[in-house]
Amino acid sequence: MAFKNLLRGAAVAAFLASKVEAVDNGLAITPQMGWDNWNSFGCDVSETLLLQTAQLIVDYGLKDLGYHYVILDDCWSIGRNASHNNSLIANPEKFPNGMAAVADHLHALGLGFGMYSDAGKYTCGGYAGSLGYETVDANTFAEWGVDYLKYDNCFNMGQAGNQMISSARYEVMANALNATGRPILYSLCNWGEDYPWNWGSTIANSWRISGDVYDSWDQPDSRCPCDGPDAWNCGLPGFHCSVTNIMNKASFIVSKAQPGAWNDLDMLEVGNGAMTDAEYVAHFSMWAAAKSPLILGNDIRIVPAKDLAILSNPAVIAVNQDPSGSSAARRWMYSTDSTDEYGGSALQLWSGSLKSTTGGKYNDMVVLLINGANETMVMNATLADIFVDSGPAGTARQVKISWEVRDLWANRMSEAEAQAIIDASSATGNATNGYNATMVGSGRYNATKTSYAQGLKNNDTLLLGNVTTTVGPSGTVTATVERHGAALFRLRALPTGVKKRDEL
């Protein structure tokens, strides 16, 4: 966030091309949700870890909020079986019952099984990669009952350097997966190399846009070198990328996402302990509004109650799972004199269209205010800026009417309620009966029973947040936002003639 100049809207990304048709495998119509072990455990993986985590995903109500895939990352194999078609061999010490048994267990819980491999000779951890073995490995994954493939980019034998080369390399596995006849969500992890947002949608369901995230709000790291107004053109994606670094990279390419094909901002760091509560709220809000896949990256077995509360907010998740599939875009960004220890000081406005919940001709709107300054700030967003895509300089029709402003964090689960859910699970030996999370506390949303699309259509209050005020024609949304925090609102059009309250 080093650059100081004002950035307004999508004009900074004039290089972006128009959308193309997304891959047609019927998956990820909304961004995928789940859990991946890498951020917390790296290579320390096992059958026990996956099944313990899966049980808690169910018992804490996370499955019923949409967190569906349990994704096994790198370091799970011991090589190939030369006497059996060179198929991959799971490590029998880590997975004594085999991968098919893991898949069966996860499926019995109503969850999906995610697997990892690499479009290279080796995986990033140095294990056997799938380059040259795509058909063999796709068939193996299908036989095991895999539902999701995260496909990495290490040791790619130089098969990179332009969009055609990278696209062709990743397309081989796409075709192999499709040929199995099993629906397997295909998640590219090539770190934004060779601009996957330009070609990923034709072969995959999501694509990483940057180097690996780490648990920091804005600490710079020379191993994640690209920032500022040219960050989209990153020849070395690197790793140890902060949340704000990835946010900036996402801002240039939001138009590339669409139902079935998503910009992947990498896993969530919520619950890993290095950021403040306000930073985790902002992190989760940004990933949701940008329509990134929501993949948990923490150790759920020891999740703090306050972080479980963040991850369990259905009103924020409903923004991410909105059926319109439209990503929020950054409308402006400017610096202040209140810089933190790393030089961060930027304030940002993001907004984006949501499917209407009022039945009128105007869509709902998500509004995200991000405070990167070193102190609490009062932030303002005009309707002219919020609706700039519908008309510049305040000419949009939406600027001429009044809007209901609903705070999407107002009903955040209390820490006490989240702790009660954790305690209830512990008291029953982490028994996966699916009831603790809905019996403890009150009013938890169940997306297994009622999809987010249907819940929004029903005007379920759990998905809409709390009304805080209304904004009149040509008005301004105002919020007091903590240091490194965010305010997230859903705006709903008020019918003409409705009496407004507390109008700004």
C-alpha positions as MATLAB code, in Angstrom:
seq = 'MAFKNLLRGAAVAAFLASKVEAVDNGLAITPQMGWDNWNSFGCDVSETLLLQTAQLIVDYGLKDLGYHYVILDDCWSIGRNASHNNSLIANPEKFPNGMAAVADHLHALGLGFGMYSDAGKYTCGGYAGSLGYETVDANTFAEWGVDYLKYDNCFNMGQAGNQMISSARYEVMANALNATGRPILYSLCNWGEDYPWNWGSTIANSWRISGDVYDSWDQPDSRCPCDGPDAWNCGLPGFHCSVTNIMNKASFIVSKAQPGAWNDLDMLEVGNGAMTDAEYVAHFSMWAAAKSPLILGNDIRIVPAKDLAILSNPAVIAVNQDPSGSSAARRWMYSTDSTDEYGGSALQLWSGSLKSTTGGKYNDMVVLLINGANETMVMNATLADIFVDSGPAGTARQVKISWEVRDLWANRMSEAEAQAIIDASSATGNATNGYNATMVGSGRYNATKTSYAQGLKNNDTLLLGNVTTTVGPSGTVTATVERHGAALFRLRALPTGVKKRDEL';
ca = [
       0.000    0.000    0.000;
       2.902    2.300   -0.658;
       1.442    4.396   -3.423;
      -0.247    7.640   -2.522;
      -2.195    8.678   -5.541;
      -5.936    8.474   -5.601;
      -7.310    5.461   -7.454;
     -10.826    5.678   -8.727;
     -12.854    2.708   -9.847;
     -12.055    0.305  -12.584;
     -10.439    2.964  -14.746;
      -7.016    1.957  -13.385;
      -7.560   -1.466  -14.935;
      -8.184   -0.433  -18.511;
      -6.208   -3.438  -19.647;
      -8.897   -5.843  -18.499;
     -10.631   -7.748  -21.248;
     -14.292   -8.709  -21.291;
     -15.505  -11.897  -19.637;
     -15.500  -15.218  -21.401;
     -17.703  -18.187  -20.772;
     -16.795  -20.050  -17.590;
     -15.854  -23.715  -17.478;
     -19.009  -25.781  -17.775;
     -18.764  -28.467  -15.083;
     -21.668  -27.225  -12.979;
     -19.480  -26.571   -9.921;
     -18.651  -23.466   -7.878;
     -21.707  -21.545   -9.081;
     -20.922  -19.500   -5.995;
     -17.392  -19.373   -4.547;
     -16.360  -22.641   -2.938;
     -16.073  -22.858    0.835;
     -14.150  -25.273    3.001;
     -10.946  -25.882    4.972;
      -7.337  -26.578    3.954;
      -4.587  -27.760    6.295;
      -1.602  -25.933    4.768;
      -1.578  -22.587    6.584;
      -1.641  -24.190   10.023;
       0.030  -27.551    9.522;
       2.137  -27.540    6.352;
       3.386  -31.076    5.786;
       2.205  -32.326    9.193;
      -0.851  -34.064    7.765;
      -2.674  -37.264    8.671;
      -5.949  -39.099    8.412;
      -6.588  -38.299   12.066;
      -6.175  -34.560   11.498;
      -8.590  -34.524    8.567;
     -11.275  -36.529   10.349;
     -11.000  -34.599   13.623;
     -11.312  -31.346   11.712;
     -14.231  -32.642    9.656;
     -16.096  -33.639   12.784;
     -15.690  -30.168   14.242;
     -16.724  -28.494   10.991;
     -20.006  -30.331   11.377;
     -20.320  -29.948   15.124;
     -19.591  -26.212   15.179;
     -22.217  -25.577   12.525;
     -19.666  -24.608    9.893;
     -20.865  -27.245    7.443;
     -24.358  -25.838    7.673;
     -22.957  -22.381    6.921;
     -21.509  -23.692    3.646;
     -17.968  -24.821    4.504;
     -18.143  -27.986    2.442;
     -14.710  -29.165    1.290;
     -12.037  -30.669    3.554;
      -8.888  -30.194    1.484;
      -5.743  -32.255    2.037;
      -2.752  -30.231    0.901;
       0.820  -31.309    0.073;
       3.019  -34.083    1.544;
       0.531  -36.958    1.573;
       2.183  -39.402   -0.857;
       5.296  -41.605   -0.948;
       5.693  -41.784   -4.720;
       4.320  -43.893   -7.540;
       3.519  -47.574   -7.905;
       5.505  -48.737  -10.925;
       3.666  -52.077  -10.931;
       0.244  -50.440  -10.971;
       0.106  -47.913  -13.788;
       2.447  -45.534  -11.925;
      -0.441  -44.406   -9.753;
       0.247  -42.285   -6.689;
       0.643  -44.045   -3.345;
      -0.717  -42.498   -0.158;
       1.635  -42.592    2.819;
       0.395  -45.626    4.816;
       1.678  -44.223    8.106;
      -0.213  -40.966    7.708;
      -3.263  -42.549    6.058;
      -3.441  -46.136    7.317;
      -6.941  -46.758    5.980;
      -6.255  -45.244    2.566;
      -7.708  -42.250    0.774;
     -10.938  -43.924   -0.283;
     -11.761  -44.543    3.377;
     -11.095  -40.878    4.179;
     -13.406  -39.873    1.338;
     -16.112  -42.251    2.542;
     -15.931  -40.805    6.040;
     -16.151  -37.230    4.812;
     -19.026  -38.042    2.479;
     -20.896  -39.696    5.355;
     -20.631  -36.374    7.196;
     -22.049  -34.514    4.211;
     -18.681  -32.999    3.312;
     -16.526  -33.061    0.171;
     -12.975  -34.405   -0.073;
     -10.318  -32.114   -1.520;
      -6.965  -33.329   -2.801;
      -3.688  -31.617   -3.736;
      -1.266  -32.164   -6.588;
       1.067  -30.111   -8.738;
       1.382  -29.295  -12.441;
       5.094  -30.011  -12.198;
       7.575  -32.846  -11.792;
       7.400  -32.448   -8.013;
       5.001  -30.823   -5.595;
       6.140  -27.766   -3.663;
       7.049  -30.112   -0.799;
       9.192  -32.280   -3.069;
       6.781  -35.161   -3.577;
       5.682  -36.675   -6.888;
       3.892  -34.158   -9.121;
       1.316  -34.840  -11.812;
       3.028  -33.330  -14.864;
       2.980  -36.089  -17.471;
       0.732  -38.261  -15.307;
      -2.465  -36.240  -15.516;
      -4.741  -39.035  -16.781;
      -3.372  -41.598  -14.315;
      -3.743  -39.223  -11.389;
      -7.179  -37.918  -12.367;
      -8.432  -41.496  -12.555;
      -6.869  -42.267   -9.178;
      -8.512  -39.241   -7.596;
     -11.877  -40.202   -9.071;
     -11.518  -43.780   -7.829;
     -10.771  -42.494   -4.343;
     -13.897  -40.324   -4.358;
     -12.161  -36.956   -4.545;
     -14.436  -33.932   -5.089;
     -11.892  -31.103   -5.383;
      -8.378  -30.714   -6.739;
      -5.995  -27.943   -5.722;
      -3.341  -27.932   -8.455;
      -0.052  -26.164   -7.707;
       2.764  -24.722   -9.848;
       6.127  -25.791   -8.420;
       8.845  -27.518  -10.477;
       6.935  -26.888  -13.701;
       9.906  -27.781  -15.929;
       9.937  -24.340  -17.487;
       6.472  -24.763  -18.948;
       5.539  -21.187  -18.092;
       6.366  -17.725  -19.312;
       3.292  -16.799  -21.310;
      -0.438  -17.367  -21.125;
      -0.554  -19.993  -23.868;
       2.099  -22.212  -22.285;
       0.620  -22.083  -18.773;
      -2.937  -22.478  -19.996;
      -2.008  -25.539  -22.062;
      -0.211  -27.161  -19.119;
      -3.178  -26.714  -16.784;
      -5.704  -27.699  -19.430;
      -4.278  -31.233  -19.600;
      -5.427  -31.931  -16.056;
      -8.748  -30.187  -16.699;
      -9.450  -32.564  -19.575;
      -8.315  -35.555  -17.550;
     -10.617  -34.661  -14.654;
     -13.566  -34.145  -16.976;
     -12.898  -37.474  -18.674;
     -13.315  -39.351  -15.382;
     -17.025  -38.542  -15.362;
     -16.809  -37.524  -11.703;
     -17.583  -33.891  -10.849;
     -14.301  -32.575   -9.397;
     -13.920  -28.876   -8.652;
     -10.686  -27.677  -10.263;
      -8.760  -25.018   -8.329;
      -5.628  -23.633   -9.999;
      -2.797  -22.574   -7.696;
      -0.310  -20.920  -10.044;
      -0.014  -17.764   -7.895;
      -1.156  -15.375  -10.614;
       1.730  -16.314  -12.918;
       0.959  -15.696  -16.595;
      -2.317  -13.886  -15.795;
      -4.622  -16.868  -15.083;
      -7.620  -14.531  -14.788;
      -7.456  -14.229  -18.586;
      -7.640  -17.958  -19.327;
      -8.511  -19.780  -16.107;
     -12.266  -19.453  -16.525;
     -12.264  -21.644  -19.620;
     -10.693  -24.621  -17.838;
     -11.068  -24.207  -14.063;
     -13.365  -23.089  -11.263;
     -10.895  -20.760   -9.564;
      -7.348  -19.483   -9.868;
      -4.968  -17.996   -7.364;
      -4.097  -14.378   -8.108;
      -0.985  -13.955   -5.923;
       1.739  -15.609   -3.919;
       0.810  -17.322   -0.673;
      -0.916  -15.278    1.999;
       0.466  -15.089    5.510;
      -0.951  -13.952    8.817;
      -0.213  -10.232    8.558;
      -2.302   -7.186    7.799;
       0.279   -5.078    5.957;
       3.809   -6.091    6.869;
       5.914   -5.914    3.681;
       8.125   -8.839    2.721;
      10.715   -8.788   -0.066;
       9.642  -12.309   -0.998;
       6.271  -10.873   -2.076;
       7.631   -8.017   -4.186;
       4.687   -6.642   -6.162;
       2.656   -3.758   -4.752;
       1.314   -0.412   -5.888;
      -0.421    0.525   -9.146;
       1.438   -2.103  -11.220;
       0.900   -5.019   -8.844;
      -1.284   -6.869  -11.354;
       1.757   -7.267  -13.617;
       3.767   -9.393  -11.214;
       6.605  -11.385  -12.756;
       7.551  -12.890   -9.386;
       4.447  -13.723   -7.308;
       6.561  -14.889   -4.370;
       5.046  -15.736   -0.995;
       4.480  -14.201    2.452;
       1.969  -11.771    0.960;
       0.041   -9.651    3.435;
      -3.717   -9.212    3.372;
      -3.433   -5.661    2.038;
      -0.963   -6.730   -0.650;
      -3.437   -9.298   -1.949;
      -6.347   -6.863   -1.653;
      -4.492   -4.446   -3.898;
      -3.753   -7.139   -6.495;
      -7.409   -8.207   -6.474;
      -8.607   -4.667   -7.139;
      -7.429   -4.691  -10.750;
      -9.057   -7.953  -11.833;
     -12.441   -8.164  -10.101;
     -14.264   -8.156  -13.435;
     -12.740  -11.536  -14.279;
     -14.763  -13.438  -11.678;
     -18.133  -14.940  -12.533;
     -20.328  -17.885  -11.493;
     -18.310  -21.063  -11.872;
     -14.968  -19.249  -12.111;
     -13.466  -17.127   -9.323;
     -10.430  -15.060   -8.404;
      -8.869  -16.911   -5.457;
      -7.265  -14.575   -2.897;
      -5.869  -17.632   -1.030;
      -6.904  -19.172    2.256;
      -8.281  -17.278    5.222;
      -5.918  -16.531    8.098;
      -8.703  -15.906   10.613;
      -7.904  -17.880   13.765;
      -4.156  -18.211   13.274;
      -3.458  -15.583   15.899;
      -1.148  -12.909   14.462;
      -3.720  -10.257   13.520;
      -6.101   -8.234   15.659;
      -9.809   -8.890   15.801;
     -10.466   -5.799   13.671;
      -7.939   -6.990   11.075;
      -9.545  -10.433   10.902;
     -12.979   -8.844   10.472;
     -11.621   -6.709    7.624;
      -9.837   -9.706    6.077;
     -13.000  -11.828    6.120;
     -15.121   -8.928    4.836;
     -12.774   -8.266    1.928;
     -12.553  -11.906    0.829;
     -16.352  -12.161    1.006;
     -17.031   -8.975   -0.979;
     -14.437   -9.834   -3.642;
     -16.116  -13.237   -4.131;
     -12.998  -15.161   -3.261;
     -13.376  -18.802   -2.248;
     -13.703  -18.916    1.544;
     -11.259  -21.632    2.573;
     -10.484  -21.778    6.286;
      -6.780  -22.059    7.057;
      -6.749  -22.348   10.847;
      -6.581  -25.223   13.323;
     -10.267  -25.652   14.062;
      -9.484  -27.923   17.007;
      -8.213  -24.898   18.952;
     -10.174  -22.070   17.314;
     -10.695  -19.109   19.667;
     -14.345  -18.277   20.244;
     -13.998  -14.750   18.846;
     -12.628  -16.153   15.582;
     -15.339  -18.797   15.333;
     -17.784  -15.897   15.629;
     -16.178  -14.126   12.661;
     -16.216  -17.235   10.487;
     -19.841  -17.940   11.436;
     -21.415  -14.662   10.278;
     -24.117  -15.645    7.754;
     -24.830  -12.061    6.708;
     -21.259  -11.685    5.461;
     -21.162  -15.151    3.923;
     -24.407  -14.307    2.091;
     -22.559  -11.494    0.309;
     -19.956  -13.989   -0.855;
     -22.605  -16.530   -1.883;
     -24.895  -13.994   -3.561;
     -26.477  -15.580   -6.651;
     -25.602  -12.631   -8.885;
     -21.925  -13.580   -8.655;
     -20.723   -9.991   -9.009;
     -17.498   -9.027   -7.222;
     -17.195   -5.720   -5.422;
     -14.795   -3.215   -6.988;
     -12.560   -0.602   -5.398;
     -14.019    2.874   -5.979;
     -11.297    4.910   -4.346;
      -8.178    4.625   -2.255;
      -6.215    7.428   -0.678;
      -3.594    7.865    1.995;
      -3.734    9.722    5.283;
      -1.073   11.155    7.560;
      -1.791    8.427   10.125;
       0.727    5.772    9.121;
       1.380    2.543   10.960;
       4.777    0.960   11.614;
       4.950   -0.346    8.040;
       3.866    2.864    6.347;
       0.266    1.782    5.798;
      -2.314    4.544    5.933;
      -4.784    3.996    3.100;
      -8.552    4.333    3.288;
     -10.570    2.403    0.728;
     -14.129    2.174   -0.557;
     -15.325   -0.977   -2.307;
     -18.868   -1.542   -3.551;
     -20.655   -4.057   -5.695;
     -24.026   -5.203   -6.898;
     -26.057   -7.874   -5.071;
     -29.279   -9.537   -6.106;
     -32.289   -7.488   -5.045;
     -34.011   -8.524   -1.837;
     -36.729   -5.887   -2.184;
     -38.374   -7.119   -5.366;
     -37.917   -3.768   -7.053;
     -35.957   -2.704  -10.087;
     -32.848   -1.777   -8.114;
     -30.293   -4.346   -6.979;
     -28.998   -4.367   -3.438;
     -25.469   -3.036   -2.981;
     -22.596   -4.123   -0.741;
     -20.474   -1.291    0.653;
     -17.107   -2.000    2.269;
     -15.087    0.726    3.991;
     -11.532   -0.266    4.958;
      -9.411    1.758    7.346;
      -5.701    1.107    6.845;
      -4.707    4.089    8.972;
      -3.081    3.838   12.370;
      -6.113    5.112   14.284;
      -9.879    4.980   14.297;
     -11.294    7.029   11.433;
     -14.696    8.396   10.471;
     -15.177    7.329    6.860;
     -17.667    8.580    4.292;
     -18.918    7.060    1.061;
     -21.207    9.053   -1.194;
     -23.942    7.388   -3.207;
     -22.270    8.919   -6.262;
     -19.115    6.920   -5.544;
     -20.955    3.761   -4.499;
     -22.973    3.658   -7.725;
     -20.353    5.062  -10.103;
     -20.615    2.001  -12.366;
     -24.196    3.002  -13.157;
     -23.307    6.580  -14.046;
     -20.354    8.919  -13.416;
     -20.399   12.095  -11.358;
     -23.630   11.259   -9.543;
     -25.711   10.680  -12.666;
     -26.734    7.116  -11.756;
     -30.455    6.629  -11.133;
     -29.623    4.969   -7.829;
     -28.173    8.235   -6.519;
     -31.606    9.882   -6.878;
     -33.425    7.602   -4.419;
     -33.202    6.680   -0.734;
     -31.492    3.579    0.636;
     -31.811    1.490    3.755;
     -28.378    0.869    5.298;
     -27.913   -2.482    7.046;
     -24.809   -3.268    9.122;
     -23.656   -6.810    8.316;
     -21.534   -7.131   11.463;
     -24.172   -5.860   13.876;
     -25.427   -9.371   14.648;
     -22.038  -11.009   14.993;
     -22.274  -13.968   17.330;
     -21.124  -13.072   20.823;
     -17.894  -14.548   22.107;
     -19.851  -16.177   24.921;
     -22.180  -17.923   22.489;
     -19.284  -19.100   20.350;
     -17.532  -20.443   23.430;
     -20.716  -22.233   24.456;
     -20.769  -23.992   21.092;
     -17.148  -25.057   21.548;
     -17.784  -26.184   25.126;
     -20.879  -28.153   24.178;
     -18.910  -30.057   21.564;
     -16.126  -30.802   24.037;
     -18.641  -31.970   26.601;
     -19.927  -34.609   24.198;
     -16.474  -35.783   23.138;
     -16.706  -33.834   19.874;
     -19.550  -36.122   18.880;
     -20.633  -35.280   15.371;
     -24.362  -35.307   15.750;
     -24.892  -31.980   14.008;
     -27.023  -30.653   16.835;
     -24.761  -28.811   19.245;
     -24.239  -25.825   16.992;
     -27.935  -25.282   16.435;
     -29.110  -26.107   19.942;
     -26.606  -23.871   21.724;
     -27.352  -20.192   21.349;
     -30.117  -19.013   19.079;
     -30.951  -18.414   15.466;
     -28.004  -19.899   13.568;
     -28.461  -19.992    9.824;
     -28.565  -23.413    8.157;
     -27.576  -23.203    4.494;
     -27.850  -26.978    4.168;
     -31.548  -26.661    4.820;
     -32.099  -23.334    3.024;
     -29.596  -22.102    0.455;
     -28.304  -18.557    0.647;
     -30.110  -17.780   -2.590;
     -33.407  -18.950   -1.124;
     -32.742  -17.311    2.222;
     -32.147  -13.974    0.526;
     -35.286  -14.453   -1.533;
     -37.144  -15.127    1.737;
     -35.669  -11.953    3.277;
     -34.254  -14.007    6.134;
     -33.129  -11.437    8.684;
     -30.066  -13.525    9.594;
     -28.685  -12.715    6.139;
     -29.581   -9.024    5.984;
     -27.901   -7.492    9.030;
     -29.402   -4.698   11.135;
     -30.890   -1.468    9.820;
     -28.745    1.359   11.143;
     -30.041    4.342    9.170;
     -31.313    5.437    5.786;
     -29.531    7.575    3.237;
     -31.463   10.065    1.146;
     -30.894   11.064   -2.489;
     -27.302   12.151   -3.148;
     -26.508   11.218    0.439;
     -23.511    9.719    2.210;
     -22.911    6.515    4.151;
     -20.835    7.282    7.236;
     -19.090    4.837    9.576;
     -16.573    4.979   12.393;
     -14.002    2.313   11.563;
     -11.311    0.913   13.841;
      -7.614    0.948   12.987;
      -7.023   -1.728   10.332;
     -10.715   -2.520   10.462;
     -13.714   -2.472    8.178;
     -17.380   -1.563    8.038;
     -19.588   -3.689    5.810;
     -23.111   -2.727    4.769;
     -25.910   -3.991    2.579;
     -27.875   -1.162    0.935;
     -31.490   -1.848   -0.050;
     -33.569    0.510   -2.156;
     -36.470    2.166   -0.385;
     -39.720    2.373   -2.338;
     -40.707    5.868   -3.383;
     -42.874    7.469   -0.752;
     -41.585    5.398    2.193;
     -40.916    7.601    5.199;
     -37.229    7.694    5.963;
     -35.674    7.619    9.401;
     -32.425    9.150   10.669;
     -31.605   10.241    7.175;
     -28.035   11.344    6.582;
];
